[in-house]
């Protein structure tokens, strides 16, 4: 089980918010394969591999076999089976059938969905064009690409999926080496294609007021970003709310978080100074973050209020820019 972190850690700007990549282990709830197999085209191959690996581990344990016994019988290395069960590598149909025979599974009706999942686990991903990404971030991309619903709270900056290019350049440039900024911007644009997918997820964002008041990149960049938020907020698949300063204490004070849902399976992504991670195997904790998000929804701007709130931020920023220009002119 991946180590979980309760709200209360100091947040850092990272993959979901705006950094180039995340240094975070990724996991998902291992459950019924029918959830994943219901729509191959929208589920990432890495998710298929992880789910298949979890199912194979479960089948081995139900057969009361150790990894050593299985690998000895098949004349494999133990590390090969470990990687398969972890979802770190794909598995061929021949190897899969051999494993399942060891586990006493020979019924074709049982085998077919697992073979389908193994085949899907071999598909190429769009981020293969970005070599050198940390394995943890690759896993995050897999879950983000496969989600049917995404809920995100961010208190520092505009979330990466909602950023304009100039705003993203300012954020990424603040935390990354200059020579890597363009590559990370390209990756950011690829991630943002999720917003336009016909079968993409429903996306819910709650931003602390600080995120829309902090003029990242300067006044003009921020003004463009705020207008972009208004446009995105009109999309049927996107809901954006702002948490006003006047709310005071709230459940998001522990730091940014994202709840990604794949079928009925929640995956919780946490950003903190102690290290970023995705949490699995704890439905109660996942439910707690969903409840926190719903509490934030209740006190954030409501339907029809976003434009007025952002217009207020735009007016304040424009007034500040005029005042600064007057001072500069002496």
PDB file of C-alpha atoms in Angstrom:
ATOM      1  CA  UNK A   1       0.000   0.000   0.000  1.00  0.00           C
ATOM      2  CA  UNK A   2       1.277   3.422  -0.935  1.00  0.00           C
ATOM      3  CA  UNK A   3       1.990   5.665   2.047  1.00  0.00           C
ATOM      4  CA  UNK A   4      -0.889   8.092   2.583  1.00  0.00           C
ATOM      5  CA  UNK A   5      -0.730  11.684   3.697  1.00  0.00           C
ATOM      6  CA  UNK A   6      -3.496  13.442   5.542  1.00  0.00           C
ATOM      7  CA  UNK A   7      -4.222  17.132   4.929  1.00  0.00           C
ATOM      8  CA  UNK A   8      -1.838  19.382   6.779  1.00  0.00           C
ATOM      9  CA  UNK A   9       1.365  19.275   4.746  1.00  0.00           C
ATOM     10  CA  UNK A  10       2.833  22.404   3.175  1.00  0.00           C
ATOM     11  CA  UNK A  11       1.971  22.369  -0.560  1.00  0.00           C
ATOM     12  CA  UNK A  12       4.453  22.684  -3.386  1.00  0.00           C
ATOM     13  CA  UNK A  13       3.858  23.644  -6.997  1.00  0.00           C
ATOM     14  CA  UNK A  14       4.079  20.425  -8.982  1.00  0.00           C
ATOM     15  CA  UNK A  15       2.731  18.471 -11.917  1.00  0.00           C
ATOM     16  CA  UNK A  16      -0.964  19.178 -11.461  1.00  0.00           C
ATOM     17  CA  UNK A  17      -0.468  22.815 -10.579  1.00  0.00           C
ATOM     18  CA  UNK A  18       2.228  23.805 -12.968  1.00  0.00           C
ATOM     19  CA  UNK A  19       5.625  22.183 -12.550  1.00  0.00           C
ATOM     20  CA  UNK A  20       7.250  20.144 -15.216  1.00  0.00           C
ATOM     21  CA  UNK A  21       6.874  16.746 -13.592  1.00  0.00           C
ATOM     22  CA  UNK A  22       6.051  14.965 -10.374  1.00  0.00           C
ATOM     23  CA  UNK A  23       8.281  12.793  -8.232  1.00  0.00           C
ATOM     24  CA  UNK A  24       5.456  10.632  -6.946  1.00  0.00           C
ATOM     25  CA  UNK A  25       4.636   6.940  -6.776  1.00  0.00           C
ATOM     26  CA  UNK A  26       1.351   6.024  -8.415  1.00  0.00           C
ATOM     27  CA  UNK A  27      -1.177   3.426  -7.559  1.00  0.00           C
ATOM     28  CA  UNK A  28      -4.806   2.569  -8.111  1.00  0.00           C
ATOM     29  CA  UNK A  29      -7.347   0.470  -6.371  1.00  0.00           C
ATOM     30  CA  UNK A  30      -7.014  -3.070  -7.660  1.00  0.00           C
ATOM     31  CA  UNK A  31     -10.512  -4.307  -8.249  1.00  0.00           C
ATOM     32  CA  UNK A  32     -12.798  -5.786 -10.868  1.00  0.00           C
ATOM     33  CA  UNK A  33     -11.211  -5.789 -14.314  1.00  0.00           C
ATOM     34  CA  UNK A  34     -14.596  -5.153 -15.940  1.00  0.00           C
ATOM     35  CA  UNK A  35     -14.315  -1.506 -14.932  1.00  0.00           C
ATOM     36  CA  UNK A  36     -11.137  -1.109 -16.940  1.00  0.00           C
ATOM     37  CA  UNK A  37     -12.186  -3.334 -19.824  1.00  0.00           C
ATOM     38  CA  UNK A  38     -15.420  -1.428 -20.369  1.00  0.00           C
ATOM     39  CA  UNK A  39     -13.713   1.080 -22.672  1.00  0.00           C
ATOM     40  CA  UNK A  40     -10.228   0.200 -23.902  1.00  0.00           C
ATOM     41  CA  UNK A  41      -9.821   3.326 -25.960  1.00  0.00           C
ATOM     42  CA  UNK A  42      -9.970   5.743 -23.053  1.00  0.00           C
ATOM     43  CA  UNK A  43      -7.919   3.768 -20.530  1.00  0.00           C
ATOM     44  CA  UNK A  44      -4.154   4.164 -20.657  1.00  0.00           C
ATOM     45  CA  UNK A  45      -1.993   1.065 -21.290  1.00  0.00           C
ATOM     46  CA  UNK A  46      -0.129   1.528 -18.016  1.00  0.00           C
ATOM     47  CA  UNK A  47      -3.410   1.394 -16.120  1.00  0.00           C
ATOM     48  CA  UNK A  48      -4.209  -1.860 -17.925  1.00  0.00           C
ATOM     49  CA  UNK A  49      -0.815  -3.272 -16.933  1.00  0.00           C
ATOM     50  CA  UNK A  50      -1.241  -2.312 -13.281  1.00  0.00           C
ATOM     51  CA  UNK A  51      -4.738  -3.753 -13.089  1.00  0.00           C
ATOM     52  CA  UNK A  52      -3.730  -6.952 -14.833  1.00  0.00           C
ATOM     53  CA  UNK A  53      -0.722  -7.304 -12.549  1.00  0.00           C
ATOM     54  CA  UNK A  54      -2.917  -6.885  -9.491  1.00  0.00           C
ATOM     55  CA  UNK A  55      -5.346  -9.503 -10.819  1.00  0.00           C
ATOM     56  CA  UNK A  56      -2.524 -11.959 -11.470  1.00  0.00           C
ATOM     57  CA  UNK A  57      -1.119 -11.456  -7.994  1.00  0.00           C
ATOM     58  CA  UNK A  58      -4.573 -12.091  -6.559  1.00  0.00           C
ATOM     59  CA  UNK A  59      -4.937 -15.262  -8.633  1.00  0.00           C
ATOM     60  CA  UNK A  60      -1.516 -16.536  -7.479  1.00  0.00           C
ATOM     61  CA  UNK A  61      -2.353 -15.944  -3.831  1.00  0.00           C
ATOM     62  CA  UNK A  62      -5.730 -17.641  -4.224  1.00  0.00           C
ATOM     63  CA  UNK A  63      -3.848 -20.643  -5.608  1.00  0.00           C
ATOM     64  CA  UNK A  64      -1.615 -20.553  -2.487  1.00  0.00           C
ATOM     65  CA  UNK A  65       1.543 -20.213  -4.585  1.00  0.00           C
ATOM     66  CA  UNK A  66       4.612 -18.129  -3.850  1.00  0.00           C
ATOM     67  CA  UNK A  67       6.452 -16.171  -6.502  1.00  0.00           C
ATOM     68  CA  UNK A  68       9.398 -18.545  -6.070  1.00  0.00           C
ATOM     69  CA  UNK A  69       7.280 -21.650  -6.706  1.00  0.00           C
ATOM     70  CA  UNK A  70       5.706 -20.147  -9.813  1.00  0.00           C
ATOM     71  CA  UNK A  71       8.932 -18.903 -11.336  1.00  0.00           C
ATOM     72  CA  UNK A  72      10.695 -22.184 -10.641  1.00  0.00           C
ATOM     73  CA  UNK A  73       7.928 -24.106 -12.407  1.00  0.00           C
ATOM     74  CA  UNK A  74       8.037 -21.753 -15.413  1.00  0.00           C
ATOM     75  CA  UNK A  75      11.829 -21.395 -15.389  1.00  0.00           C
ATOM     76  CA  UNK A  76      11.508 -17.620 -15.061  1.00  0.00           C
ATOM     77  CA  UNK A  77      13.438 -15.225 -12.874  1.00  0.00           C
ATOM     78  CA  UNK A  78      11.556 -14.013  -9.814  1.00  0.00           C
ATOM     79  CA  UNK A  79      12.153 -10.429 -10.935  1.00  0.00           C
ATOM     80  CA  UNK A  80      10.186 -11.087 -14.136  1.00  0.00           C
ATOM     81  CA  UNK A  81       7.089 -12.116 -12.195  1.00  0.00           C
ATOM     82  CA  UNK A  82       7.542  -9.244  -9.742  1.00  0.00           C
ATOM     83  CA  UNK A  83       7.605  -6.723 -12.598  1.00  0.00           C
ATOM     84  CA  UNK A  84       4.512  -8.269 -14.163  1.00  0.00           C
ATOM     85  CA  UNK A  85       2.580  -8.177 -10.885  1.00  0.00           C
ATOM     86  CA  UNK A  86       3.632  -4.575 -10.301  1.00  0.00           C
ATOM     87  CA  UNK A  87       2.418  -3.595 -13.778  1.00  0.00           C
ATOM     88  CA  UNK A  88       5.905  -2.329 -14.623  1.00  0.00           C
ATOM     89  CA  UNK A  89       6.055  -4.358 -17.838  1.00  0.00           C
ATOM     90  CA  UNK A  90       3.582  -5.800 -20.303  1.00  0.00           C
ATOM     91  CA  UNK A  91       3.063  -9.543 -20.561  1.00  0.00           C
ATOM     92  CA  UNK A  92       2.801 -11.603 -23.741  1.00  0.00           C
ATOM     93  CA  UNK A  93      -0.214 -13.810 -24.417  1.00  0.00           C
ATOM     94  CA  UNK A  94       2.028 -16.889 -24.223  1.00  0.00           C
ATOM     95  CA  UNK A  95       3.426 -15.933 -20.811  1.00  0.00           C
ATOM     96  CA  UNK A  96       0.002 -14.983 -19.549  1.00  0.00           C
ATOM     97  CA  UNK A  97      -1.490 -18.338 -20.512  1.00  0.00           C
ATOM     98  CA  UNK A  98       1.424 -20.102 -18.839  1.00  0.00           C
ATOM     99  CA  UNK A  99       0.873 -18.170 -15.618  1.00  0.00           C
ATOM    100  CA  UNK A 100      -2.830 -18.803 -15.578  1.00  0.00           C
ATOM    101  CA  UNK A 101      -2.328 -22.543 -16.119  1.00  0.00           C
ATOM    102  CA  UNK A 102      -0.138 -22.554 -13.013  1.00  0.00           C
ATOM    103  CA  UNK A 103      -2.995 -20.866 -11.152  1.00  0.00           C
ATOM    104  CA  UNK A 104      -5.554 -23.392 -12.366  1.00  0.00           C
ATOM    105  CA  UNK A 105      -7.313 -20.947 -14.688  1.00  0.00           C
ATOM    106  CA  UNK A 106      -7.964 -22.607 -18.062  1.00  0.00           C
ATOM    107  CA  UNK A 107     -11.538 -21.581 -18.841  1.00  0.00           C
ATOM    108  CA  UNK A 108     -11.480 -19.451 -22.010  1.00  0.00           C
ATOM    109  CA  UNK A 109     -14.231 -17.235 -20.645  1.00  0.00           C
ATOM    110  CA  UNK A 110     -11.968 -16.438 -17.713  1.00  0.00           C
ATOM    111  CA  UNK A 111      -8.924 -15.957 -19.921  1.00  0.00           C
ATOM    112  CA  UNK A 112     -10.417 -13.751 -22.610  1.00  0.00           C
ATOM    113  CA  UNK A 113     -10.760 -10.487 -20.621  1.00  0.00           C
ATOM    114  CA  UNK A 114      -7.286 -10.932 -19.158  1.00  0.00           C
ATOM    115  CA  UNK A 115      -5.793 -11.556 -22.584  1.00  0.00           C
ATOM    116  CA  UNK A 116      -7.588  -8.458 -23.875  1.00  0.00           C
ATOM    117  CA  UNK A 117      -6.144  -6.465 -21.026  1.00  0.00           C
ATOM    118  CA  UNK A 118      -2.649  -7.788 -21.718  1.00  0.00           C
ATOM    119  CA  UNK A 119      -2.992  -6.741 -25.353  1.00  0.00           C
ATOM    120  CA  UNK A 120      -4.142  -3.262 -24.342  1.00  0.00           C
ATOM    121  CA  UNK A 121      -1.184  -3.016 -21.988  1.00  0.00           C
ATOM    122  CA  UNK A 122       1.132  -3.161 -24.986  1.00  0.00           C
ATOM    123  CA  UNK A 123      -0.301  -0.122 -26.773  1.00  0.00           C
ATOM    124  CA  UNK A 124       2.008   2.843 -27.221  1.00  0.00           C
ATOM    125  CA  UNK A 125       1.276   6.013 -25.246  1.00  0.00           C
ATOM    126  CA  UNK A 126       1.485   9.579 -26.506  1.00  0.00           C
ATOM    127  CA  UNK A 127       4.206  10.440 -24.000  1.00  0.00           C
ATOM    128  CA  UNK A 128       6.647   8.005 -25.550  1.00  0.00           C
ATOM    129  CA  UNK A 129       7.712  11.091 -27.518  1.00  0.00           C
ATOM    130  CA  UNK A 130       8.980  12.578 -24.228  1.00  0.00           C
ATOM    131  CA  UNK A 131      11.899  10.355 -23.198  1.00  0.00           C
ATOM    132  CA  UNK A 132      13.445  10.772 -19.785  1.00  0.00           C
ATOM    133  CA  UNK A 133      10.271  11.481 -17.815  1.00  0.00           C
ATOM    134  CA  UNK A 134      10.360  10.103 -14.261  1.00  0.00           C
ATOM    135  CA  UNK A 135       8.507   6.812 -13.977  1.00  0.00           C
ATOM    136  CA  UNK A 136       6.254   8.271 -11.302  1.00  0.00           C
ATOM    137  CA  UNK A 137       5.124  11.085 -13.574  1.00  0.00           C
ATOM    138  CA  UNK A 138       4.476   8.653 -16.412  1.00  0.00           C
ATOM    139  CA  UNK A 139       2.174   6.784 -14.034  1.00  0.00           C
ATOM    140  CA  UNK A 140       0.354   9.983 -13.149  1.00  0.00           C
ATOM    141  CA  UNK A 141      -0.211  10.704 -16.844  1.00  0.00           C
ATOM    142  CA  UNK A 142      -1.701   7.242 -17.207  1.00  0.00           C
ATOM    143  CA  UNK A 143      -4.307   7.890 -14.540  1.00  0.00           C
ATOM    144  CA  UNK A 144      -5.058  11.423 -15.670  1.00  0.00           C
ATOM    145  CA  UNK A 145      -5.545  10.200 -19.257  1.00  0.00           C
ATOM    146  CA  UNK A 146      -7.858   7.415 -18.094  1.00  0.00           C
ATOM    147  CA  UNK A 147     -10.003   9.284 -15.597  1.00  0.00           C
ATOM    148  CA  UNK A 148     -13.739   9.628 -16.110  1.00  0.00           C
ATOM    149  CA  UNK A 149     -13.978  12.389 -13.509  1.00  0.00           C
ATOM    150  CA  UNK A 150     -11.340  14.704 -12.047  1.00  0.00           C
ATOM    151  CA  UNK A 151     -11.764  16.903  -8.980  1.00  0.00           C
ATOM    152  CA  UNK A 152      -8.928  19.295  -8.165  1.00  0.00           C
ATOM    153  CA  UNK A 153      -8.318  21.879  -5.466  1.00  0.00           C
ATOM    154  CA  UNK A 154      -5.384  24.249  -5.960  1.00  0.00           C
ATOM    155  CA  UNK A 155      -4.439  27.097  -3.677  1.00  0.00           C
ATOM    156  CA  UNK A 156      -1.204  28.407  -5.187  1.00  0.00           C
ATOM    157  CA  UNK A 157      -1.481  28.799  -8.943  1.00  0.00           C
ATOM    158  CA  UNK A 158      -3.867  28.038 -11.779  1.00  0.00           C
ATOM    159  CA  UNK A 159      -3.959  24.253 -12.417  1.00  0.00           C
ATOM    160  CA  UNK A 160      -1.819  23.046 -15.303  1.00  0.00           C
ATOM    161  CA  UNK A 161      -4.779  21.878 -17.394  1.00  0.00           C
ATOM    162  CA  UNK A 162      -6.204  25.415 -17.318  1.00  0.00           C
ATOM    163  CA  UNK A 163      -3.038  27.406 -17.962  1.00  0.00           C
ATOM    164  CA  UNK A 164      -2.352  29.584 -20.980  1.00  0.00           C
ATOM    165  CA  UNK A 165       1.029  29.059 -22.583  1.00  0.00           C
ATOM    166  CA  UNK A 166       2.526  32.325 -21.280  1.00  0.00           C
ATOM    167  CA  UNK A 167       1.253  31.661 -17.769  1.00  0.00           C
ATOM    168  CA  UNK A 168       2.616  28.105 -17.916  1.00  0.00           C
ATOM    169  CA  UNK A 169       5.959  29.432 -19.127  1.00  0.00           C
ATOM    170  CA  UNK A 170       6.141  31.744 -16.115  1.00  0.00           C
ATOM    171  CA  UNK A 171       5.295  28.985 -13.643  1.00  0.00           C
ATOM    172  CA  UNK A 172       7.509  26.320 -15.197  1.00  0.00           C
ATOM    173  CA  UNK A 173      10.343  28.817 -15.632  1.00  0.00           C
ATOM    174  CA  UNK A 174      10.240  29.582 -11.920  1.00  0.00           C
ATOM    175  CA  UNK A 175      11.013  25.979 -10.949  1.00  0.00           C
ATOM    176  CA  UNK A 176      12.802  24.388 -13.906  1.00  0.00           C
ATOM    177  CA  UNK A 177      16.068  24.761 -15.761  1.00  0.00           C
ATOM    178  CA  UNK A 178      15.723  27.250 -18.669  1.00  0.00           C
ATOM    179  CA  UNK A 179      16.757  24.690 -21.277  1.00  0.00           C
ATOM    180  CA  UNK A 180      13.897  22.381 -20.271  1.00  0.00           C
ATOM    181  CA  UNK A 181      11.044  24.904 -20.287  1.00  0.00           C
ATOM    182  CA  UNK A 182      10.068  24.466 -23.955  1.00  0.00           C
ATOM    183  CA  UNK A 183       9.926  20.682 -23.650  1.00  0.00           C
ATOM    184  CA  UNK A 184       7.757  20.929 -20.559  1.00  0.00           C
ATOM    185  CA  UNK A 185       5.469  23.416 -22.300  1.00  0.00           C
ATOM    186  CA  UNK A 186       5.023  20.951 -25.155  1.00  0.00           C
ATOM    187  CA  UNK A 187       4.119  18.264 -22.646  1.00  0.00           C
ATOM    188  CA  UNK A 188       1.672  20.641 -20.959  1.00  0.00           C
ATOM    189  CA  UNK A 189      -0.072  21.285 -24.290  1.00  0.00           C
ATOM    190  CA  UNK A 190      -0.396  17.548 -24.865  1.00  0.00           C
ATOM    191  CA  UNK A 191      -1.975  17.108 -21.432  1.00  0.00           C
ATOM    192  CA  UNK A 192      -4.434  19.899 -22.130  1.00  0.00           C
ATOM    193  CA  UNK A 193      -5.844  17.988 -25.108  1.00  0.00           C
ATOM    194  CA  UNK A 194      -7.785  16.103 -22.444  1.00  0.00           C
ATOM    195  CA  UNK A 195     -10.119  19.111 -22.291  1.00  0.00           C
ATOM    196  CA  UNK A 196     -11.155  18.627 -25.915  1.00  0.00           C
ATOM    197  CA  UNK A 197     -11.565  14.841 -25.982  1.00  0.00           C
ATOM    198  CA  UNK A 198     -15.138  13.917 -26.974  1.00  0.00           C
ATOM    199  CA  UNK A 199     -15.064  11.110 -24.394  1.00  0.00           C
ATOM    200  CA  UNK A 200     -12.962  13.057 -21.900  1.00  0.00           C
ATOM    201  CA  UNK A 201     -13.649  13.346 -18.185  1.00  0.00           C
ATOM    202  CA  UNK A 202     -15.854  15.746 -16.315  1.00  0.00           C
ATOM    203  CA  UNK A 203     -13.514  18.230 -14.673  1.00  0.00           C
ATOM    204  CA  UNK A 204     -14.190  20.145 -11.461  1.00  0.00           C
ATOM    205  CA  UNK A 205     -11.703  22.769 -10.272  1.00  0.00           C
ATOM    206  CA  UNK A 206     -11.727  24.848  -7.109  1.00  0.00           C
ATOM    207  CA  UNK A 207      -9.110  27.607  -6.960  1.00  0.00           C
ATOM    208  CA  UNK A 208      -8.222  29.607  -3.916  1.00  0.00           C
ATOM    209  CA  UNK A 209      -8.611  33.332  -4.546  1.00  0.00           C
ATOM    210  CA  UNK A 210      -4.835  33.651  -4.135  1.00  0.00           C
ATOM    211  CA  UNK A 211      -4.380  31.700  -7.365  1.00  0.00           C
ATOM    212  CA  UNK A 212      -6.291  34.267  -9.405  1.00  0.00           C
ATOM    213  CA  UNK A 213      -4.793  37.282  -7.610  1.00  0.00           C
ATOM    214  CA  UNK A 214      -1.099  36.364  -7.969  1.00  0.00           C
ATOM    215  CA  UNK A 215       0.085  38.017 -11.238  1.00  0.00           C
ATOM    216  CA  UNK A 216       2.301  35.244 -12.578  1.00  0.00           C
ATOM    217  CA  UNK A 217       4.275  36.486 -15.584  1.00  0.00           C
ATOM    218  CA  UNK A 218       3.159  40.079 -15.111  1.00  0.00           C
ATOM    219  CA  UNK A 219      -0.109  41.912 -15.554  1.00  0.00           C
ATOM    220  CA  UNK A 220      -0.708  41.208 -19.247  1.00  0.00           C
ATOM    221  CA  UNK A 221      -0.002  37.495 -18.916  1.00  0.00           C
ATOM    222  CA  UNK A 222      -2.293  37.257 -15.909  1.00  0.00           C
ATOM    223  CA  UNK A 223      -5.087  39.223 -17.576  1.00  0.00           C
ATOM    224  CA  UNK A 224      -5.017  36.812 -20.513  1.00  0.00           C
ATOM    225  CA  UNK A 225      -5.036  33.879 -18.105  1.00  0.00           C
ATOM    226  CA  UNK A 226      -8.049  35.200 -16.217  1.00  0.00           C
ATOM    227  CA  UNK A 227     -10.006  35.733 -19.440  1.00  0.00           C
ATOM    228  CA  UNK A 228      -9.055  32.203 -20.467  1.00  0.00           C
ATOM    229  CA  UNK A 229     -10.512  30.877 -17.210  1.00  0.00           C
ATOM    230  CA  UNK A 230     -13.815  32.565 -18.006  1.00  0.00           C
ATOM    231  CA  UNK A 231     -13.895  30.899 -21.421  1.00  0.00           C
ATOM    232  CA  UNK A 232     -13.061  27.476 -20.009  1.00  0.00           C
ATOM    233  CA  UNK A 233     -15.713  27.866 -17.333  1.00  0.00           C
ATOM    234  CA  UNK A 234     -18.380  28.010 -20.047  1.00  0.00           C
ATOM    235  CA  UNK A 235     -17.521  24.549 -21.357  1.00  0.00           C
ATOM    236  CA  UNK A 236     -20.084  21.857 -20.505  1.00  0.00           C
ATOM    237  CA  UNK A 237     -17.406  19.448 -19.257  1.00  0.00           C
ATOM    238  CA  UNK A 238     -15.577  21.978 -17.065  1.00  0.00           C
ATOM    239  CA  UNK A 239     -16.692  23.517 -13.769  1.00  0.00           C
ATOM    240  CA  UNK A 240     -14.498  26.182 -12.153  1.00  0.00           C
ATOM    241  CA  UNK A 241     -15.137  27.693  -8.736  1.00  0.00           C
ATOM    242  CA  UNK A 242     -13.152  30.189  -6.681  1.00  0.00           C
ATOM    243  CA  UNK A 243     -12.761  30.020  -2.909  1.00  0.00           C
ATOM    244  CA  UNK A 244     -12.910  33.629  -1.628  1.00  0.00           C
ATOM    245  CA  UNK A 245     -10.491  34.928   1.014  1.00  0.00           C
ATOM    246  CA  UNK A 246     -13.454  35.665   3.257  1.00  0.00           C
ATOM    247  CA  UNK A 247     -14.099  31.949   3.767  1.00  0.00           C
ATOM    248  CA  UNK A 248     -11.244  31.763   6.272  1.00  0.00           C
ATOM    249  CA  UNK A 249     -10.272  28.273   7.414  1.00  0.00           C
ATOM    250  CA  UNK A 250     -11.320  25.447   5.107  1.00  0.00           C
ATOM    251  CA  UNK A 251     -10.506  21.768   4.307  1.00  0.00           C
ATOM    252  CA  UNK A 252      -8.072  22.774   1.555  1.00  0.00           C
ATOM    253  CA  UNK A 253      -5.572  24.333   3.948  1.00  0.00           C
ATOM    254  CA  UNK A 254      -3.697  21.032   4.064  1.00  0.00           C
ATOM    255  CA  UNK A 255      -2.544  21.542   0.489  1.00  0.00           C
ATOM    256  CA  UNK A 256      -3.517  20.906  -3.129  1.00  0.00           C
ATOM    257  CA  UNK A 257      -5.126  17.598  -3.993  1.00  0.00           C
ATOM    258  CA  UNK A 258      -6.729  15.820  -6.907  1.00  0.00           C
ATOM    259  CA  UNK A 259      -9.227  12.968  -6.878  1.00  0.00           C
ATOM    260  CA  UNK A 260      -9.231  11.036 -10.142  1.00  0.00           C
ATOM    261  CA  UNK A 261     -11.957   8.485 -10.774  1.00  0.00           C
ATOM    262  CA  UNK A 262     -11.551   5.567 -13.179  1.00  0.00           C
ATOM    263  CA  UNK A 263     -14.894   3.826 -13.202  1.00  0.00           C
ATOM    264  CA  UNK A 264     -15.707   3.541  -9.520  1.00  0.00           C
ATOM    265  CA  UNK A 265     -12.077   3.598  -8.415  1.00  0.00           C
ATOM    266  CA  UNK A 266     -10.780   6.803  -6.769  1.00  0.00           C
ATOM    267  CA  UNK A 267      -7.098   7.716  -6.959  1.00  0.00           C
ATOM    268  CA  UNK A 268      -6.007  10.565  -4.701  1.00  0.00           C
ATOM    269  CA  UNK A 269      -3.037  12.701  -5.692  1.00  0.00           C
ATOM    270  CA  UNK A 270      -1.440  14.804  -2.982  1.00  0.00           C
ATOM    271  CA  UNK A 271       1.127  17.559  -3.307  1.00  0.00           C
ATOM    272  CA  UNK A 272       3.260  18.325  -0.283  1.00  0.00           C
ATOM    273  CA  UNK A 273       6.728  19.397   0.749  1.00  0.00           C
ATOM    274  CA  UNK A 274       7.245  15.869   2.061  1.00  0.00           C
ATOM    275  CA  UNK A 275       6.841  14.394  -1.419  1.00  0.00           C
ATOM    276  CA  UNK A 276       4.025  13.985  -3.903  1.00  0.00           C
ATOM    277  CA  UNK A 277       2.072  10.754  -4.122  1.00  0.00           C
ATOM    278  CA  UNK A 278      -1.049   8.982  -5.224  1.00  0.00           C
ATOM    279  CA  UNK A 279      -2.936   7.068  -2.598  1.00  0.00           C
ATOM    280  CA  UNK A 280      -4.530   3.659  -3.103  1.00  0.00           C
ATOM    281  CA  UNK A 281      -6.194   0.863  -1.183  1.00  0.00           C
ATOM    282  CA  UNK A 282      -7.945   3.121   1.299  1.00  0.00           C
ATOM    283  CA  UNK A 283     -11.529   3.891   0.226  1.00  0.00           C
ATOM    284  CA  UNK A 284     -12.153   5.630   3.535  1.00  0.00           C
ATOM    285  CA  UNK A 285      -9.360   8.111   2.987  1.00  0.00           C
ATOM    286  CA  UNK A 286     -10.358   8.634  -0.642  1.00  0.00           C
ATOM    287  CA  UNK A 287     -13.878   9.331   0.562  1.00  0.00           C
ATOM    288  CA  UNK A 288     -12.487  11.858   3.016  1.00  0.00           C
ATOM    289  CA  UNK A 289     -10.874  13.850   0.201  1.00  0.00           C
ATOM    290  CA  UNK A 290     -14.040  13.706  -1.870  1.00  0.00           C
ATOM    291  CA  UNK A 291     -15.947  14.987   1.178  1.00  0.00           C
ATOM    292  CA  UNK A 292     -13.389  17.774   1.602  1.00  0.00           C
ATOM    293  CA  UNK A 293     -13.871  18.770  -2.020  1.00  0.00           C
ATOM    294  CA  UNK A 294     -17.649  18.817  -1.617  1.00  0.00           C
ATOM    295  CA  UNK A 295     -17.277  21.020   1.464  1.00  0.00           C
ATOM    296  CA  UNK A 296     -15.143  23.414  -0.571  1.00  0.00           C
ATOM    297  CA  UNK A 297     -17.728  23.391  -3.367  1.00  0.00           C
ATOM    298  CA  UNK A 298     -20.381  24.530  -0.916  1.00  0.00           C
ATOM    299  CA  UNK A 299     -18.480  27.663   0.173  1.00  0.00           C
ATOM    300  CA  UNK A 300     -16.848  28.550  -3.176  1.00  0.00           C
ATOM    301  CA  UNK A 301     -18.466  30.643  -5.895  1.00  0.00           C
ATOM    302  CA  UNK A 302     -21.668  29.081  -7.155  1.00  0.00           C
ATOM    303  CA  UNK A 303     -23.069  28.625 -10.642  1.00  0.00           C
ATOM    304  CA  UNK A 304     -23.207  31.926 -12.520  1.00  0.00           C
ATOM    305  CA  UNK A 305     -20.822  33.725 -10.132  1.00  0.00           C
ATOM    306  CA  UNK A 306     -17.454  32.873 -11.702  1.00  0.00           C
ATOM    307  CA  UNK A 307     -17.431  35.600 -14.351  1.00  0.00           C
ATOM    308  CA  UNK A 308     -18.278  38.347 -11.861  1.00  0.00           C
ATOM    309  CA  UNK A 309     -15.603  37.155  -9.459  1.00  0.00           C
ATOM    310  CA  UNK A 310     -12.938  37.005 -12.159  1.00  0.00           C
ATOM    311  CA  UNK A 311     -14.061  40.361 -13.547  1.00  0.00           C
ATOM    312  CA  UNK A 312     -13.361  41.807 -10.110  1.00  0.00           C
ATOM    313  CA  UNK A 313      -9.834  40.359 -10.199  1.00  0.00           C
ATOM    314  CA  UNK A 314      -9.342  41.715 -13.719  1.00  0.00           C
ATOM    315  CA  UNK A 315     -10.494  45.202 -12.700  1.00  0.00           C
ATOM    316  CA  UNK A 316      -8.151  45.208  -9.699  1.00  0.00           C
ATOM    317  CA  UNK A 317      -5.216  44.056 -11.804  1.00  0.00           C
ATOM    318  CA  UNK A 318      -5.888  46.650 -14.496  1.00  0.00           C
ATOM    319  CA  UNK A 319      -6.151  49.396 -11.890  1.00  0.00           C
ATOM    320  CA  UNK A 320      -2.867  48.301 -10.311  1.00  0.00           C
ATOM    321  CA  UNK A 321      -1.182  48.268 -13.726  1.00  0.00           C
ATOM    322  CA  UNK A 322      -2.375  51.834 -14.444  1.00  0.00           C
ATOM    323  CA  UNK A 323      -1.133  53.008 -11.066  1.00  0.00           C
ATOM    324  CA  UNK A 324       2.302  51.411 -11.609  1.00  0.00           C
ATOM    325  CA  UNK A 325       2.573  52.944 -15.064  1.00  0.00           C
ATOM    326  CA  UNK A 326       1.867  56.376 -13.650  1.00  0.00           C
ATOM    327  CA  UNK A 327       4.571  55.925 -11.049  1.00  0.00           C
ATOM    328  CA  UNK A 328       7.024  54.700 -13.703  1.00  0.00           C
ATOM    329  CA  UNK A 329       6.357  57.781 -15.806  1.00  0.00           C
ATOM    330  CA  UNK A 330       7.191  59.874 -12.775  1.00  0.00           C
TER     331      UNK A 330
END
